[in-house]
Coordinates of C-alpha atoms and ligand atoms in Angstrom, one line a residue:
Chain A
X96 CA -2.9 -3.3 -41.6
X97 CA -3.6 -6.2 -39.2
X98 CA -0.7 -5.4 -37.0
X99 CA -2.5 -2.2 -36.5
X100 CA -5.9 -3.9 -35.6
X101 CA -3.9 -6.5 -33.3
X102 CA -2.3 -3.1 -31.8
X103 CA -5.1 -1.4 -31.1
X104 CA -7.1 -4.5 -30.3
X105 CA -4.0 -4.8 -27.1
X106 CA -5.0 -1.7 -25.9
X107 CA -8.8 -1.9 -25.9
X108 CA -8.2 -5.5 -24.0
X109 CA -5.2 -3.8 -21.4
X110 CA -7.7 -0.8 -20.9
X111 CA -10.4 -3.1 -20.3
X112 CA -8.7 -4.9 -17.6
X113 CA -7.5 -1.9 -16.0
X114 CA -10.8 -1.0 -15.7
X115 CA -11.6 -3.8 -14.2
X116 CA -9.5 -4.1 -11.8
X117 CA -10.0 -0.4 -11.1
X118 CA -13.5 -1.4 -10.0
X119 CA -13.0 -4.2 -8.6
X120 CA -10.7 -2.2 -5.9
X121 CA -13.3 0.3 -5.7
X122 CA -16.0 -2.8 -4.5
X123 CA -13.7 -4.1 -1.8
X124 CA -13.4 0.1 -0.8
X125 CA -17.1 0.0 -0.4
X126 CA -17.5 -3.2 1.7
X127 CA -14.6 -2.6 4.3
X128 CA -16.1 0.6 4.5
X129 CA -18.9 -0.8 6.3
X130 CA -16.8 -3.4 8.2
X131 CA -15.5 -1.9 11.7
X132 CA -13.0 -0.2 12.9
X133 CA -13.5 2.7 11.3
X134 CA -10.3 4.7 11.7
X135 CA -11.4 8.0 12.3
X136 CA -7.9 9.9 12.7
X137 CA -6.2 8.5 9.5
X138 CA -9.3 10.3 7.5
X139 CA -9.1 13.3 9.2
X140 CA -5.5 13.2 8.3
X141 CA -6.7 12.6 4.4
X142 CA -9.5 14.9 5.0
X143 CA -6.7 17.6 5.5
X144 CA -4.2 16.2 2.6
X145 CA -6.3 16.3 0.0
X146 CA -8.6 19.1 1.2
X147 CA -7.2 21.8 3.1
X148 CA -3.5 21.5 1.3
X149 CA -4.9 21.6 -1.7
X150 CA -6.8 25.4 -0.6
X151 CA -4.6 27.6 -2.4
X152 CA -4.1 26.4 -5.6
X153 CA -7.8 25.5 -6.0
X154 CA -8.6 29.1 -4.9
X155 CA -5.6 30.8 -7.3
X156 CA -6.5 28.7 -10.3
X157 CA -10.5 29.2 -10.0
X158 CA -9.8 32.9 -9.6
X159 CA -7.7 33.1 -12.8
X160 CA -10.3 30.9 -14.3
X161 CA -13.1 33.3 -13.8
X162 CA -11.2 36.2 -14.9
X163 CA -10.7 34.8 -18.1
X164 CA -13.8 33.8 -19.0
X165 CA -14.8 37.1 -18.0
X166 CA -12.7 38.5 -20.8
X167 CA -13.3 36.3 -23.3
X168 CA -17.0 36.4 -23.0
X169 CA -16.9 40.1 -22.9
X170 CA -15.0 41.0 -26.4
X171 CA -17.4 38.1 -28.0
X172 CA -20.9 39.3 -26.4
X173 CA -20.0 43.0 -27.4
X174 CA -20.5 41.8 -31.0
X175 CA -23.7 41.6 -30.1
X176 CA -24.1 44.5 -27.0
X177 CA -25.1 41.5 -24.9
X178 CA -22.0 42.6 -22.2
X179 CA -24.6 42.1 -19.5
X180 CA -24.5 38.6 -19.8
X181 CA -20.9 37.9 -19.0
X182 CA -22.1 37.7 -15.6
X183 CA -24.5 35.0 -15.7
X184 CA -21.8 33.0 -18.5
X185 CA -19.3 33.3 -16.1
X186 CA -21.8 31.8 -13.3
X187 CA -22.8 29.2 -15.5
X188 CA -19.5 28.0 -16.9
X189 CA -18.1 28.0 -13.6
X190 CA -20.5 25.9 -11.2
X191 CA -21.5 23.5 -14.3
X192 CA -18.1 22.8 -15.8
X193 CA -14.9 24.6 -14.9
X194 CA -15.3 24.5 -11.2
X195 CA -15.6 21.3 -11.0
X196 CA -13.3 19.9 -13.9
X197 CA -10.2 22.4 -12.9
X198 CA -10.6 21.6 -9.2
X199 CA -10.3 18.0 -10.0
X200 CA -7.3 18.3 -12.3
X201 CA -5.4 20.3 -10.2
X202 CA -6.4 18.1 -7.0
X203 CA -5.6 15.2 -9.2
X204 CA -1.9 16.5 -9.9
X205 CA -1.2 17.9 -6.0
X206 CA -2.8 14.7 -4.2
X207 CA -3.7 12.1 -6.9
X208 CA -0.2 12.1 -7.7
X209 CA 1.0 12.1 -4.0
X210 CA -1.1 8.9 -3.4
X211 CA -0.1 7.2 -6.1
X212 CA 3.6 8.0 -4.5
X213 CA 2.9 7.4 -1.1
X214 CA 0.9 3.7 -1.6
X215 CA 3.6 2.5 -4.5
X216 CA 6.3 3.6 -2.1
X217 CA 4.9 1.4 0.8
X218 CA 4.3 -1.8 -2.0
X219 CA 7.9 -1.8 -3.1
X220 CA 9.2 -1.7 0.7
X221 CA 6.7 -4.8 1.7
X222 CA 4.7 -2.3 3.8
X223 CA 2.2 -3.1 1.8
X224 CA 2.8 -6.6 2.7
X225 CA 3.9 -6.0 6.8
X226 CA -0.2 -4.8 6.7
X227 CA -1.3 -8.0 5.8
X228 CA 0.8 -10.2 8.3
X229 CA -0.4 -8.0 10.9
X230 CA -4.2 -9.2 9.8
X231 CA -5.2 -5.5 8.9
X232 CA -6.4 -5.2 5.6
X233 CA -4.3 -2.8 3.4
X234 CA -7.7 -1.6 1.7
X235 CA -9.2 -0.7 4.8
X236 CA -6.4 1.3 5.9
X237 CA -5.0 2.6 2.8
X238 CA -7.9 3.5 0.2
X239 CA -11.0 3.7 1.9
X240 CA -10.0 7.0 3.8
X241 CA -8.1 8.6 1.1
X242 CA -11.2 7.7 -1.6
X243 CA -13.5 8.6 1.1
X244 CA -11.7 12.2 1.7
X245 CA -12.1 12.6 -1.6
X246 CA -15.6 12.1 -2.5
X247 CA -16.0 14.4 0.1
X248 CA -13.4 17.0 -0.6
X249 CA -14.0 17.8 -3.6
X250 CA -17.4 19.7 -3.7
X251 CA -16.0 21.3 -0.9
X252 CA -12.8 22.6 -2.9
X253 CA -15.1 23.1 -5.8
X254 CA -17.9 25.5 -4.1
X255 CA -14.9 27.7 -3.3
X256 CA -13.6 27.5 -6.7
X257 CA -16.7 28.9 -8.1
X258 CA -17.1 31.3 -5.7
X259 CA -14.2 32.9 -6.1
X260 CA -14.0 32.3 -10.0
X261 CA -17.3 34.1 -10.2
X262 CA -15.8 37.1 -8.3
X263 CA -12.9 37.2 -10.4
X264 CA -15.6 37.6 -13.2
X265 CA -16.9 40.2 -11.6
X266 CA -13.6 42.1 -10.9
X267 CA -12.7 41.7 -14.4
X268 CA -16.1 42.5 -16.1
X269 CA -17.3 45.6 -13.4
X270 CA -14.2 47.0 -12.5
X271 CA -11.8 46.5 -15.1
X272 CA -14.3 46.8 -18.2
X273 CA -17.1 48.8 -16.9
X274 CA -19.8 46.5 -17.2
X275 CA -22.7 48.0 -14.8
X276 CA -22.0 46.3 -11.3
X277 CA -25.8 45.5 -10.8
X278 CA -26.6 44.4 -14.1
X279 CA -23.6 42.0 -13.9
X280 CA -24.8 40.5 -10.8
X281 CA -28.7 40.7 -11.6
X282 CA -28.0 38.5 -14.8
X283 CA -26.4 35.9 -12.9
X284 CA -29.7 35.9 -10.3
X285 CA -32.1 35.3 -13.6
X286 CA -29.9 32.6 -15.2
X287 CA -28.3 30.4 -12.7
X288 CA -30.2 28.0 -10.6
X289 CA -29.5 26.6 -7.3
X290 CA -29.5 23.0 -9.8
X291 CA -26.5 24.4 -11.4
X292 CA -24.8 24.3 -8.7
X293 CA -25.9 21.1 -7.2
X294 CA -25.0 19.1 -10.6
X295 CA -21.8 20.6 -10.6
X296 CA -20.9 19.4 -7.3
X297 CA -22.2 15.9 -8.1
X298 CA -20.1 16.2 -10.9
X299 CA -17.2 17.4 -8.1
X300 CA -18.0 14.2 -6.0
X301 CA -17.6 11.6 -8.5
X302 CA -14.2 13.6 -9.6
X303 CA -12.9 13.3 -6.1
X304 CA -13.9 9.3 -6.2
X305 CA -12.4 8.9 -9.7
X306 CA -8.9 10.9 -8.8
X307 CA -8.4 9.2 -5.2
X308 CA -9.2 5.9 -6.7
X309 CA -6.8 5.8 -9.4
X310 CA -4.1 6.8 -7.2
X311 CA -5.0 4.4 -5.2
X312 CA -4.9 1.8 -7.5
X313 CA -1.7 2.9 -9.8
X314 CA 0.0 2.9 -6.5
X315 CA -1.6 -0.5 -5.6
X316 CA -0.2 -2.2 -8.1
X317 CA 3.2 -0.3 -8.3
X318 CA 6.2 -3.2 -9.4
X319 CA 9.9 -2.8 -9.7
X320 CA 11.3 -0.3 -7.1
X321 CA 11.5 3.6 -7.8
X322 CA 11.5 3.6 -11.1
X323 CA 7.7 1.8 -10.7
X324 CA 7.2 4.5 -8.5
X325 CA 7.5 6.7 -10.8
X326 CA 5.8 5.6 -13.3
X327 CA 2.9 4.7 -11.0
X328 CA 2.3 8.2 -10.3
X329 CA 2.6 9.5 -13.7
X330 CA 0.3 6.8 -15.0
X331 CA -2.3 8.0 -12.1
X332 CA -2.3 11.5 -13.2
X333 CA -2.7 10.9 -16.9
X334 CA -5.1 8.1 -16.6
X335 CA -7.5 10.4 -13.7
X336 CA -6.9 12.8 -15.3
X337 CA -8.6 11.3 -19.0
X338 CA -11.3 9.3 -16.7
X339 CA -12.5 13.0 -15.2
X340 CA -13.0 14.4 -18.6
X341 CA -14.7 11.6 -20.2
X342 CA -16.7 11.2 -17.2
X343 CA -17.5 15.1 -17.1
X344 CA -19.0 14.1 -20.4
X345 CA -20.8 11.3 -19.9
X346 CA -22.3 13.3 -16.3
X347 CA -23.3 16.3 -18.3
X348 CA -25.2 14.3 -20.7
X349 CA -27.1 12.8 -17.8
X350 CA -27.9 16.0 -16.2
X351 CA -28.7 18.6 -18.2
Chain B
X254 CA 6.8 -34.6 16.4
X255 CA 4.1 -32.4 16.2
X256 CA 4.4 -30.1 12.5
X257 CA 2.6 -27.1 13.1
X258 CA 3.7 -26.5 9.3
X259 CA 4.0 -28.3 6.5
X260 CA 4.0 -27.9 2.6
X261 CA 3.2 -30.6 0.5
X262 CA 4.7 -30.4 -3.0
X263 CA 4.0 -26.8 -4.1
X264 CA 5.2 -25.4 -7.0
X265 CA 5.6 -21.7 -7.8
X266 CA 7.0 -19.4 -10.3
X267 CA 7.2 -16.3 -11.6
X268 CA 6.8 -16.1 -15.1
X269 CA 9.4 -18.8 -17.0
X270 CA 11.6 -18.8 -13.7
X271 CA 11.0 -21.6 -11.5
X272 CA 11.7 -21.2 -8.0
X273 CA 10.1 -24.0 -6.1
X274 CA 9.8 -27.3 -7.8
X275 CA 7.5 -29.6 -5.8
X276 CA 9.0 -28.4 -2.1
X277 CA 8.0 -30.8 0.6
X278 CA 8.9 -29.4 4.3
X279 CA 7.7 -30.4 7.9
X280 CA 8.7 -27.7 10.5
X281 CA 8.2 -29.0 14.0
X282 CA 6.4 -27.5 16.7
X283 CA 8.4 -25.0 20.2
X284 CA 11.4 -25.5 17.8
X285 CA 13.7 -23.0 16.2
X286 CA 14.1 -24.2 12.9
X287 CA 16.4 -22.6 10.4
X288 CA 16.3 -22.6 6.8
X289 CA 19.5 -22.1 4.9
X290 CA 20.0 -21.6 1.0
X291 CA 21.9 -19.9 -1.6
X292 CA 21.1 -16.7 -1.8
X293 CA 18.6 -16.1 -4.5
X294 CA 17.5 -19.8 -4.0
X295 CA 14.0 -18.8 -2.8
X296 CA 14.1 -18.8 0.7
X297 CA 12.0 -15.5 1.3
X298 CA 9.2 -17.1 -1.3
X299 CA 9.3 -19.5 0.8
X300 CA 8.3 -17.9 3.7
X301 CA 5.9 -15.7 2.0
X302 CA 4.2 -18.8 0.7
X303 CA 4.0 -19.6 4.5
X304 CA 1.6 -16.7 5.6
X305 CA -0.2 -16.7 2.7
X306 CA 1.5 -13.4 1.0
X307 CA 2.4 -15.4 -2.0
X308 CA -0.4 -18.4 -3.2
X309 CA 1.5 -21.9 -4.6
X310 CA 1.0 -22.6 -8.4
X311 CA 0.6 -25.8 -7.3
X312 CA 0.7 -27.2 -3.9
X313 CA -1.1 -27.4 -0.1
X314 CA 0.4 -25.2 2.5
X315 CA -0.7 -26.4 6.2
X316 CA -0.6 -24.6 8.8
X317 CA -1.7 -26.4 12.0
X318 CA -3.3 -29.2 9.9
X319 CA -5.4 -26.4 7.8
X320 CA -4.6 -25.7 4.1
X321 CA -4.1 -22.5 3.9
X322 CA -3.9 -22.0 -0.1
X323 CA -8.2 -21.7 -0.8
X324 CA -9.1 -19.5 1.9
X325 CA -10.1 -16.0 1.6
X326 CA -8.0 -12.7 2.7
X327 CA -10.8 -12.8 5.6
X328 CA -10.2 -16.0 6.7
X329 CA -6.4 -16.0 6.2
X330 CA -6.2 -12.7 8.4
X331 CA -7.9 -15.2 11.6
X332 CA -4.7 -17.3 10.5
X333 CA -2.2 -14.5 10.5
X334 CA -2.8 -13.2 14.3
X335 CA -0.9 -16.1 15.4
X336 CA 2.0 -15.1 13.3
X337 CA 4.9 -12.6 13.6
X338 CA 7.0 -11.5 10.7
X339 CA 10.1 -10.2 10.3
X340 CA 11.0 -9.1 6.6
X341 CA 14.2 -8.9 5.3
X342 CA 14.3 -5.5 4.8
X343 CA 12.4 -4.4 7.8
X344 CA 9.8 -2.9 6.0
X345 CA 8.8 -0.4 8.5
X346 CA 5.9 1.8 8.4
X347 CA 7.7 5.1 7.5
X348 CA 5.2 7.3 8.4
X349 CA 5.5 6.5 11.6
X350 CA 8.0 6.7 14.3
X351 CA 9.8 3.2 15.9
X352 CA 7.3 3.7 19.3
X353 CA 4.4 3.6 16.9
X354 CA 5.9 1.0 14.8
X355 CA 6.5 -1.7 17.2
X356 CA 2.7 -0.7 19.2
X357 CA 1.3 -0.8 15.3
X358 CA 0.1 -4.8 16.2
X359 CA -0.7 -3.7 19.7
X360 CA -2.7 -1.2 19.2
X361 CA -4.9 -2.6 16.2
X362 CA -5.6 -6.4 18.2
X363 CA -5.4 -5.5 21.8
X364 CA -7.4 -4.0 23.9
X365 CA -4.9 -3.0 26.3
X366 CA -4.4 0.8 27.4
X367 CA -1.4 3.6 25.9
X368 CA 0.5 3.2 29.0
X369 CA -0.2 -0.3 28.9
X370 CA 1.4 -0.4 25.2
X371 CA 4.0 1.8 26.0
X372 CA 5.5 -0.3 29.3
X373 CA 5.4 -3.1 26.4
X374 CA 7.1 -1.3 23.6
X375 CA 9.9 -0.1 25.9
X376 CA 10.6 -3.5 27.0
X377 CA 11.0 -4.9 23.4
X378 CA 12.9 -2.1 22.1
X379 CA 15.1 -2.3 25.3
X380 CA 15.4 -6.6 23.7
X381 CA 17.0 -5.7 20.4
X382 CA 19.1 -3.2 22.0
X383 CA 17.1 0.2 20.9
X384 CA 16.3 1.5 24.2
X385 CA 15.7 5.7 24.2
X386 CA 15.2 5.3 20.3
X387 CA 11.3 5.5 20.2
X388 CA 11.1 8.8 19.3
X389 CA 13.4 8.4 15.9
X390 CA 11.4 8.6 12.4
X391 CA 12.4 5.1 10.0
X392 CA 14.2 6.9 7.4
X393 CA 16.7 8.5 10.6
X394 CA 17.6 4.7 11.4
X395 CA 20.6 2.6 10.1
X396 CA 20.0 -0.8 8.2
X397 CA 20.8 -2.6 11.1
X398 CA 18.5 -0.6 13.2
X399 CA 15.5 -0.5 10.9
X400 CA 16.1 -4.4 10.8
X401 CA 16.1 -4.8 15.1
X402 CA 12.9 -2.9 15.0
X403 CA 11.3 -4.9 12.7
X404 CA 12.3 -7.6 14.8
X405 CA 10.6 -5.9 18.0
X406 CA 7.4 -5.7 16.0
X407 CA 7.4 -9.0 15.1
X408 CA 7.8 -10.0 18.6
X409 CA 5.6 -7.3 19.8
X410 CA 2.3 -9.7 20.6
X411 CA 4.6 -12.6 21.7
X412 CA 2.8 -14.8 18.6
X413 CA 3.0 -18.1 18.0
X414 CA 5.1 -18.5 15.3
X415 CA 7.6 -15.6 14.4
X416 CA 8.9 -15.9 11.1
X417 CA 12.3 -14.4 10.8
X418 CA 14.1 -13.5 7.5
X419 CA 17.6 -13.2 8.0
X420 CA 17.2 -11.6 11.6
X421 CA 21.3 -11.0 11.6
X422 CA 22.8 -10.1 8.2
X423 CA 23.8 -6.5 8.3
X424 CA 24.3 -6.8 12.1
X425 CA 28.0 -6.7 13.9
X426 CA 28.8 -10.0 15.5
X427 CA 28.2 -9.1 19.7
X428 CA 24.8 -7.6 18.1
X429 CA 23.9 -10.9 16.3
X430 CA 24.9 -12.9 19.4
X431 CA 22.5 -10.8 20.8
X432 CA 19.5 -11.5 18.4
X433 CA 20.3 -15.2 18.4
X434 CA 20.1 -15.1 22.1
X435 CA 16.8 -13.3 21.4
X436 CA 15.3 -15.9 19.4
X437 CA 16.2 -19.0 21.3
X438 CA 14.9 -17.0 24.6
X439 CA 11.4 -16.6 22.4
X440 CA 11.2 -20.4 21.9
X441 CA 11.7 -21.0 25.4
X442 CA 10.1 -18.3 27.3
X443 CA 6.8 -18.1 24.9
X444 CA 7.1 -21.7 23.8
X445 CA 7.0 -20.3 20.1
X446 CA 8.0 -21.6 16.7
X447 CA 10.9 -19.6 15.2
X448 CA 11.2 -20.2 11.6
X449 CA 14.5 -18.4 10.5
X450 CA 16.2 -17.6 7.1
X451 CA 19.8 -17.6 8.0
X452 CA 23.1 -17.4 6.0
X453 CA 25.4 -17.6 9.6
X454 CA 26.1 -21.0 9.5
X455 CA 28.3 -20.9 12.8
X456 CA 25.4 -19.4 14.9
X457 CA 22.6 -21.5 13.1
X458 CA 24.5 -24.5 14.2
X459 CA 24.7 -23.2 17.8
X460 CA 20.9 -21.6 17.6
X461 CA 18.7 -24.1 15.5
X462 CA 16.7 -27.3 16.5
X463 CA 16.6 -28.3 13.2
X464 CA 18.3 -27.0 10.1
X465 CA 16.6 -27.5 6.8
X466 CA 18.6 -27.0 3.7
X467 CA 16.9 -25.1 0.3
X468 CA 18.3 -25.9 -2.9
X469 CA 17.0 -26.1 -6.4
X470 CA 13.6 -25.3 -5.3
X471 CA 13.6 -28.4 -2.8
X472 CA 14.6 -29.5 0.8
X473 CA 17.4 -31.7 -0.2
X474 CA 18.7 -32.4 3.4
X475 CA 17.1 -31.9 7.0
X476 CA 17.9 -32.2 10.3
X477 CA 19.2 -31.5 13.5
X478 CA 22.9 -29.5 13.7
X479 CA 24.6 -32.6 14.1
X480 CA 22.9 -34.5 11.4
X481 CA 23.5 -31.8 8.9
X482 CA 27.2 -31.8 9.4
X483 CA 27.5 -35.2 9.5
X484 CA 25.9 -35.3 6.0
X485 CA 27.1 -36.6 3.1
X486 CA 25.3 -35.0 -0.1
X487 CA 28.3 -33.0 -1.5
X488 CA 25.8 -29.8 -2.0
X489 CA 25.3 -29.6 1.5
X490 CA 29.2 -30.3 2.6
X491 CA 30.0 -27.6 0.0
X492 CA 27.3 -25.2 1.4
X493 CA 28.4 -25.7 5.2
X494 CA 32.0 -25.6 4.7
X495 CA 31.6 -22.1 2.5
X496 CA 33.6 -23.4 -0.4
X497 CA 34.1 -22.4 -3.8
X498 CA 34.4 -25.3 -5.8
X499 CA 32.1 -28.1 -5.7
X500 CA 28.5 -28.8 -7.5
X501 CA 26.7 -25.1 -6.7
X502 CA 28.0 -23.5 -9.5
X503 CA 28.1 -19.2 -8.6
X504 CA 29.8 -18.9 -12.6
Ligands
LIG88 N1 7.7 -10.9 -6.7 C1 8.6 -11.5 -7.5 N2 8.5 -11.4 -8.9 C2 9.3 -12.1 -9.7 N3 10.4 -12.8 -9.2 C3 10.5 -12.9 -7.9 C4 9.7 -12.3 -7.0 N4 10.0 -12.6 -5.7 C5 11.1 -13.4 -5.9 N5 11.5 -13.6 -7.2 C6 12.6 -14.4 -7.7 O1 12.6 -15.6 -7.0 C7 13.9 -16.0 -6.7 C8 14.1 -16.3 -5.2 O2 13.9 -15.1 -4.5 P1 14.1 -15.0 -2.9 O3 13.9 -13.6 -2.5 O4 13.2 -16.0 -2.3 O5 15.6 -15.4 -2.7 P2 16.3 -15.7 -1.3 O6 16.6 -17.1 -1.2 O7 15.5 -15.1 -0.2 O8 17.6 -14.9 -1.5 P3 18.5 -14.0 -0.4 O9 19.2 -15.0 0.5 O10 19.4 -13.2 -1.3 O11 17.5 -13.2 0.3 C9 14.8 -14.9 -7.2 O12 15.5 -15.3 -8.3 C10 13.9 -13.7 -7.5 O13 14.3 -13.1 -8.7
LIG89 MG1 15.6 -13.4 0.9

């Protein structure tokens, strides 16, 4: 019985101190990011890693998302002959929640992952450390463009997601189903607001800042040659991946 | 002598192993000074301790007569431009090609033009032997190679004090001549300090000003070529002569 308080008292303290650090690397992010230079081409070259690669799988999963919803909704409103409301549900789900959240996860696992690689590749070889002889703070170069293409990215990634989730809704529910095409889209006029939206890219930015962040950090503090690397990037998917859904909660509380 | 380094009994470890115990050193200034050890003995923490990658337990570390060990990253980084570093495994930028690796220090603290850069790079590419190899990626480069262009960025903004680990291991022996050449010519030409890890005993008798000797986590023995083999201690004879038997114990 105590072992398992001493147990779980470890991992409280080790999660703790993760955090922690975690924050205190996202601090030092914010204030070289006000310190000059600011290094313009290795952010557009972030900008385009963790946006523009990560285009098609955003656009293929938030498709498949919508169209499911769409057919779930549908057999569970028909109970009730309220079919003209999958519309606006799919709408709603989709810029609140699921755009949002399945953009970040699957950014998380394409470029979370690859920074978490990439950073705890150049630790282990002392590139890391070649950075800091050279006077050029690794911070500066390394996380602030990656956490800054991010926060950026990912309402970009996630306005497409919805967009084209909501049209898979409507492919499913108007032409597959039969719901009436103007009724559909009508629905989704009355009961989404422009807010909905907005939140959910909020939501989107603070994703983008948790996932590049973690990757940043995992890699950071990556120890013991490829097998750390490994295990950095692992670590950075499950743990971003845990911090976007609790903090999908804690956001949604906030906002609606 | 002017020491435009010295520690003063530092101590560090890493976890329950102890790999300097109280290390007192004085490395004189326009010299090349070479630091020999067994392997494993603690050289490279050493020289990490000396740029401020790696903080003593215990322990100053003073570089021209300023203790390095309180300052900030900030500050340190003001320290660090008069340094050049050459790590033992190269530790090359791999995402970019050998050009862009040896301008990396160029470009980031000069103000000087591409061409500019470029007429530079070439020249210290064409020094460790690497002429026409710009262009290659890293990961397309042999140890030996990765190592000479680590070298060429090291040297790259003709610093003050280059710090060398193991600059020849991994290299064939016209090649090493070659390096060796390249340091001593670095002392003279840019009147820097060279602070080198070296396991060559021959060449560092022929290339070092002063020869300090590493063991147990301490300098046990110092000084010039001639002092050092004229030395006594039987750790050092041992060490010098390359023997087997005596009081380093490898079993
Ligand atoms: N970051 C670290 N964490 C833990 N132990 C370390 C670390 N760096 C070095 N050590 C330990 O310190 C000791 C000295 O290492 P160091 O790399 O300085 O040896 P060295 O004298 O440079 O050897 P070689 O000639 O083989 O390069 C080794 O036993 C090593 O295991
Ligand atoms: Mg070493």
């Amino acid at each position: 019985m105590f072992k398992l308080f001493a147990w779980l008292g470890n991992i409280c303290l080790s999660l703790l101190q993760e955090m922690g650090k975690l924050l205190l690397l996202f601090l030092e992010a914010i204030i070289w990011l006000f310190r000059p230079p600011f290094r313009f081409r290795l952010f557009v070259k972030q900008l385009e890693f963790v946006g523009v690669n990560s285009l098609f799988v955003v656009l293929l999963t938030g498709l498949f998302t919508g169209m499911v919803l769409a057919l779930q909704t549908y057999y569970a409103f028909r109970l009730f002959s309220a079919e003209s409301l999958v519309g606006a549900t799919v709408a709603l789900s989709m810029t609140r929640e699921l755009g949002p959240v399945i953009t970040a996860l699957m950014v998380t696992g394409r470029a979370g992952s690859a920074i978490a690689a990439e950073i705890g590749t150049m630790r282990v070889t002392e590139q890391i450390d070649a950075l800091t002889v050279m006077a050029i703070s690794p911070v500066q170069y390394l996380v602030v463009p990656r956490i800054l293409a991010g926060v950026i990215m990912l309402p970009l990634l996630t306005i497409l997601s919805d967009f084209v989730g909501i049209v898979g809704g409507y492919l499913v529910g108007v032409k597959i189903l039969g719901i009436n095409s103007g009724l559909f889209i009508n629905k989704i006029y009355e009961h989404v607001d422009v807010d909905d939206l907005y939140n959910g890219l909020i939501k989107a930015a603070f994703f983008g800042l948790i996932l590049t962040l973690v990757g940043c950090y995992k890699g950071f503090y990556t120890r013991g040659g490829a097998e750390g690397v490994g295990k950095s990037t692992t670590q950075s998917v499950v743990l971003a991946s845990v911090l976007i859904l609790m903090f999908d909660y804690v956001l949604t509380a906030l906002m609606f | 002598m002017e020491h435009i380094i010295s520690l003063r009994d530092v101590y560090k470890s890493f976890g329950s192993q102890q790999v300097l115990k109280g290390l007192n050193l004085d490395l004189p200034k326009d010299k090349v000074n070479v630091i020999i050890g067994k392997s494993g003995g603690g050289k490279s923490v050493l020289l990490k301790h000396i740029i401020g990658l790696l903080k003593p337990d215990k322990g100053q570390v003073l570089v021209a007569g300023e203790d390095i060990v309180p300052l900030s990253e900030r500050e340190l980084a003001n320290i660090r431009r008069k340094f050049g570093m050459l790590f033992q495994e190269g530790a090359l930028f791999d995402s970019l090609t050998v050009e862009e690796n040896v301008a990396f220090p160029l470009r980031e603290h000069t103000k000087k033009s591409w061409a500019e850069i470029k007429e530079i790079v070439e020249q210290k590419l064409a020094q460790v032997g690497l002429k026409g190899m710009g262009y290659k990626m890293p990961a397309e480069l042999s140890g030996g190679m990765r190592k000479r262009v680590g070298l060429a960025r090291a040297l790259a903004l003709d610093p003050e004090i280059v710090l060398f680990d193991e600059p020849t291991s991994g290299l064939d022996p016209v090649m090493s001549a070659a390096i060796n050449h390249l340091i001593v010519r670095t002392k003279e030409e840019f009147g820097a300090t060279c602070i080198v890890i070296s396991h060559d005993i021959k060449a560092t008798m022929e290339t070092a000003d002063h020869i300090f000797m590493l063991y147990e986590g301490k300098i046990i023995a110092s000084g010039t070529p001639e002092e050092i083999q004229a030395c006594e201690d039987p750790v050092v004879r041992q060490f010098i002569l390359g023997r087997a038997d005596g009081p380093i114990k490898v079993i």
